[in-house]
Coordinates of C-alpha atoms in Angstrom, one line a residue:
Chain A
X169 CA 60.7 81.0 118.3
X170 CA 63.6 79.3 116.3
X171 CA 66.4 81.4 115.5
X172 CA 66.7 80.6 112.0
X173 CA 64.3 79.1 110.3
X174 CA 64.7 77.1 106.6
X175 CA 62.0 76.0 104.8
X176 CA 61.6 73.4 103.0
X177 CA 63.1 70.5 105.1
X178 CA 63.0 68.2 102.5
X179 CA 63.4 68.8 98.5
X180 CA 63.3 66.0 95.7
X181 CA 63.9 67.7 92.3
X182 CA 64.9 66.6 88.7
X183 CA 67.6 68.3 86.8
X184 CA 65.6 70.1 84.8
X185 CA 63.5 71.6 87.8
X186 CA 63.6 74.7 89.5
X187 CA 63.3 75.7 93.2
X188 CA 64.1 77.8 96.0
X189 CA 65.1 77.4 99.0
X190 CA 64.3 79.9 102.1
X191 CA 66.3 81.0 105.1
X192 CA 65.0 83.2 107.3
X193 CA 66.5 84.8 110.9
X194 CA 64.9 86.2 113.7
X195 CA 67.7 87.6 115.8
X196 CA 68.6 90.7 114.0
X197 CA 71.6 89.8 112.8
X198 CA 73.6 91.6 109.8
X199 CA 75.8 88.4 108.3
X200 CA 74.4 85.3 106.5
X201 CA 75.3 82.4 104.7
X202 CA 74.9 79.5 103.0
X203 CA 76.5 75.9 103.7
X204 CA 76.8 72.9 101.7
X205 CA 77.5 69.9 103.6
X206 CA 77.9 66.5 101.3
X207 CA 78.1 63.0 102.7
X208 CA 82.0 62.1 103.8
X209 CA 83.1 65.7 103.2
X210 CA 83.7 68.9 105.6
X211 CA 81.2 72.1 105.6
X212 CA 81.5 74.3 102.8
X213 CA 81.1 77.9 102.4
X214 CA 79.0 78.8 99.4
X215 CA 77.5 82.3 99.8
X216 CA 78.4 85.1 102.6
X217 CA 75.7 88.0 102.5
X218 CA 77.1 91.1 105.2
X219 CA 74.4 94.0 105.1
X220 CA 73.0 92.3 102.1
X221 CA 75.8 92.6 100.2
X222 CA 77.7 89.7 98.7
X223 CA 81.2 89.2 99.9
X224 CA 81.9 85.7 99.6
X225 CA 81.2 83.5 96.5
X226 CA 83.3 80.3 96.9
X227 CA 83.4 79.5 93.2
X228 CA 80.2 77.7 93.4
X229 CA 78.3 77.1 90.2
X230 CA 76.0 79.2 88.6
X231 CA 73.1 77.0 88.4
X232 CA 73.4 78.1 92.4
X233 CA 72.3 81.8 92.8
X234 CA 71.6 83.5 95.7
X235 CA 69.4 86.3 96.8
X236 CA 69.4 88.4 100.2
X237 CA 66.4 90.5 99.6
X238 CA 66.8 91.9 103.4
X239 CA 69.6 91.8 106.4
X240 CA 66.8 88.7 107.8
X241 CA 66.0 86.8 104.5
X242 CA 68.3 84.6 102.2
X243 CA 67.1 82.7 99.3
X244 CA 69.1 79.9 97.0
X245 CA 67.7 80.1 93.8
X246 CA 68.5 76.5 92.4
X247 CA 68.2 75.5 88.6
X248 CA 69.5 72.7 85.9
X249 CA 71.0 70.8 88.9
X250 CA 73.1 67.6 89.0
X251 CA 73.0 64.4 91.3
X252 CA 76.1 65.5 92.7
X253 CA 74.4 68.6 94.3
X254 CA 72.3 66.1 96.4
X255 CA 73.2 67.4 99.9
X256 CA 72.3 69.2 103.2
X257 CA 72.1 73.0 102.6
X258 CA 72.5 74.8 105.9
X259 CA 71.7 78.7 106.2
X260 CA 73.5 80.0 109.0
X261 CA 73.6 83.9 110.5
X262 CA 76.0 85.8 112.7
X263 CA 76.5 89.7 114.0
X264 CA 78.0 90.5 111.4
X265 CA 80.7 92.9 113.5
X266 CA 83.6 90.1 113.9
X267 CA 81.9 88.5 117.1
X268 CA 82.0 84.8 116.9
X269 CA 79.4 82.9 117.0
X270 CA 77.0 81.6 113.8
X271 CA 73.8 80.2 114.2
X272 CA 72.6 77.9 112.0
X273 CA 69.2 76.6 110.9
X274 CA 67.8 73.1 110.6
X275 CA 68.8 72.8 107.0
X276 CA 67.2 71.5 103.9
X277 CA 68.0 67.9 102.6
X278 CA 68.2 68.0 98.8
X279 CA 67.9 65.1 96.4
X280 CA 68.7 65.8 92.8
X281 CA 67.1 62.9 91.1
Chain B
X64 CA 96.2 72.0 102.5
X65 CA 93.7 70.7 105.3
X66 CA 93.4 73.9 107.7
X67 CA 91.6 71.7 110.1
X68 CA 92.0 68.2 111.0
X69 CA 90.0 65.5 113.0
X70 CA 92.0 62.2 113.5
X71 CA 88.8 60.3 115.0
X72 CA 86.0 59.7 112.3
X73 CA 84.3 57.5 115.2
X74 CA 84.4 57.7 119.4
X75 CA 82.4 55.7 121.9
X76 CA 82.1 56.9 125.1
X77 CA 80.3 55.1 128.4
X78 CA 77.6 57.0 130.0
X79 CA 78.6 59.4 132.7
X80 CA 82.3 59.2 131.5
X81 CA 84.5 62.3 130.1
X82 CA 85.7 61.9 126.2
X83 CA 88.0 63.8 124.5
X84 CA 87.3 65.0 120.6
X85 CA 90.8 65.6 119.1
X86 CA 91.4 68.9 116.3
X87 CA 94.6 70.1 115.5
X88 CA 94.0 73.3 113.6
X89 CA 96.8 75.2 111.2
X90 CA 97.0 78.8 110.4
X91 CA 100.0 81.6 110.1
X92 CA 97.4 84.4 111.2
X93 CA 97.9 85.5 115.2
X94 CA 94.7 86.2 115.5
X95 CA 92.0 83.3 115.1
X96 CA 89.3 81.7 117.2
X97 CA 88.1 78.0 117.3
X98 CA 84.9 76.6 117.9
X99 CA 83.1 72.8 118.5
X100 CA 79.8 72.6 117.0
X101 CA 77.3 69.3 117.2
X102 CA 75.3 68.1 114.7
X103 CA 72.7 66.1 115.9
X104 CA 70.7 63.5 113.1
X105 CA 67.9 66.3 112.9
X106 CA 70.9 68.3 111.3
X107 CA 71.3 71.6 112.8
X108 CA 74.5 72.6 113.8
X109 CA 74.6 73.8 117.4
X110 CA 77.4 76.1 118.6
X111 CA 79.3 74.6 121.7
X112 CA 82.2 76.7 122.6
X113 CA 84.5 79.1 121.7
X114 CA 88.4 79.7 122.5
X115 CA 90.0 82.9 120.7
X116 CA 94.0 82.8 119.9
X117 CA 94.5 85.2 122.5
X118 CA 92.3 83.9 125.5
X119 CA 95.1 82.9 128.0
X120 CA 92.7 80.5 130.0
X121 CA 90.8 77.5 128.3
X122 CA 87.3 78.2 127.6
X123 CA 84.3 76.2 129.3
X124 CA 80.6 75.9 128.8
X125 CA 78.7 73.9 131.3
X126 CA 79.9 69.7 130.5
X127 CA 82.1 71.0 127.6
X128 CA 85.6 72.6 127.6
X129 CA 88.2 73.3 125.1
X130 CA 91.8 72.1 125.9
X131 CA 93.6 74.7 124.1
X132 CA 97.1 73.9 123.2
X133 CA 98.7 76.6 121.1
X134 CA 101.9 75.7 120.9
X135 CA 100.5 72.4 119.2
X136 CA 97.9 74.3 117.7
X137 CA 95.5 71.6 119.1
X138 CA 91.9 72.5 120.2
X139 CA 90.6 69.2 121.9
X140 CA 87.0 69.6 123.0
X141 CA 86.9 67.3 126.4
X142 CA 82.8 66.8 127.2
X143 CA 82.2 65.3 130.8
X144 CA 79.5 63.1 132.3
X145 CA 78.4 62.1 128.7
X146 CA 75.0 61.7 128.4
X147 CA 73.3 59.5 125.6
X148 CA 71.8 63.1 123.9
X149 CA 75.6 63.6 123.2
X150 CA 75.2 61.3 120.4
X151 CA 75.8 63.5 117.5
X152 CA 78.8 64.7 115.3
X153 CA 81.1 67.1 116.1
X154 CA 82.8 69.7 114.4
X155 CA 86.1 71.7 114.9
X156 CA 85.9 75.0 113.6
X157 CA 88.4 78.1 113.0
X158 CA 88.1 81.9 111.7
X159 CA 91.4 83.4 110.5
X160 CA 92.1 87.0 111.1
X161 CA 90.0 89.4 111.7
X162 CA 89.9 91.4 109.1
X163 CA 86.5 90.8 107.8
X164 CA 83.1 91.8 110.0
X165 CA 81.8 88.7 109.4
X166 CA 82.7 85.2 109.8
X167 CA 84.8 83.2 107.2
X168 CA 84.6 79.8 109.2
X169 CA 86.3 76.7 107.9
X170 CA 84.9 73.5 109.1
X171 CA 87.1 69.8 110.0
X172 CA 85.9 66.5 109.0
X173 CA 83.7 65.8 112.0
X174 CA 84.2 63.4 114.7
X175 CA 80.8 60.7 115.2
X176 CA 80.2 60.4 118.9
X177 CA 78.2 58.1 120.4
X178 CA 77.7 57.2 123.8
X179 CA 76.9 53.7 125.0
X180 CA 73.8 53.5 127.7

């Protein structure tokens, strides 16, 4: 079974449109987050969620807003989006307790039309 | 300021030959690790290896190994035998401090690989 898991794969949505997208982990972690990766420009760091607590918002807009119902769910509520939010949204999960390594799900491909 | 930085936007590589993927990293922390993830075209990012700022030897996974110059602050992920599943990007990585129980990561450009049958 996939670590992480992101549904959906794929998302076309007008501006006035809104959606959620899912991230779910299977391997008990205690960290997750959420990624924004735009042609021609490095991964960034939206949202950090440690024991389901918030402790990272990266000044990213409020039409982006995040939910971490439990330590193994993560949800990006998305709403009155712009074309420039077109991207690859990656959810990605680690231990939570300073070890290294993230693990990061197959992403969801956003088109803001 | 650009914490981490990938010279090469695009490498080929021959089959069955070694490549090196440059990163030059900056930080004032003493504590910090540095990872390589690939991104193949299905999009996941896959962790490859790890060096911390304190690991005295260079770190090695299988094909791939990190030439960790810290003096240089370089990080230089050298992948042998390339195989044409090597095709991908690739991403230099680093996590200041440790101060935090999770992982504050900041990602480089990315380096396009792709290796020629």
């Amino acid at each position: 079974e996939t670590g992480v898991t992101q549904t959906p794969r794929h998302l076309v949505m007008g501006m006035t449109n809104k959606k959620s997208l899912k991230c779910e982990q299977h391997l008990g972690h205690n960290a997750m987050y959420w990624y924004k990766q735009s042609a021609k420009k490095p991964l960034e760091l939206m949202f950090v969620y440690n024991f389901k607590e918030q402790t990272e918002n990266n000044s990213v807009p409020s039409r982006f807003s995040p939910e971490c119902p439990n330590s193994s769910h993560l949800f990006l509520h998305l709403h009155t989006l712009q074309p420039e939010d077109s991207a690859l949204y990656l959810c990605a999960s680690s231990q939570g307790d300073g070890s290294y390594e993230q693990y990061f799900g197959p992403g969801t491909r956003l088109t803001v039309t | 300021a650009q914490k981490i930085t990938q010279t090469q936007p695009g490498m080929f590589v021959q089959e069955k030959e070694a490549v090196t993927l440059d990163c030059t990293y900056d930080t004032s922390d003493q504590s910090y690790g540095l990872f390589w993830y690939k991104q193949p075209s299905s999009g996941e990012m896959i962790f490859l290896i790890y060096q911390g700022s304190y690991d005295e030897q260079n770190a090695t996974e299988g094909r791939y190994s990190l030439n960790f110059q810290k003096a240089r602050k370089s990080a230089n992920l050298v992948i042998s035998a390339s195989q044409l599943g090597d095709s991908a990007m690739y991403f230099c990585a680093m996590r200041e401090g440790q101060e935090t129980s999770y992982d504050k990561v900041i990602f480089g450009p990315g380096t396009s690989l792709s290796v020629i049958p």
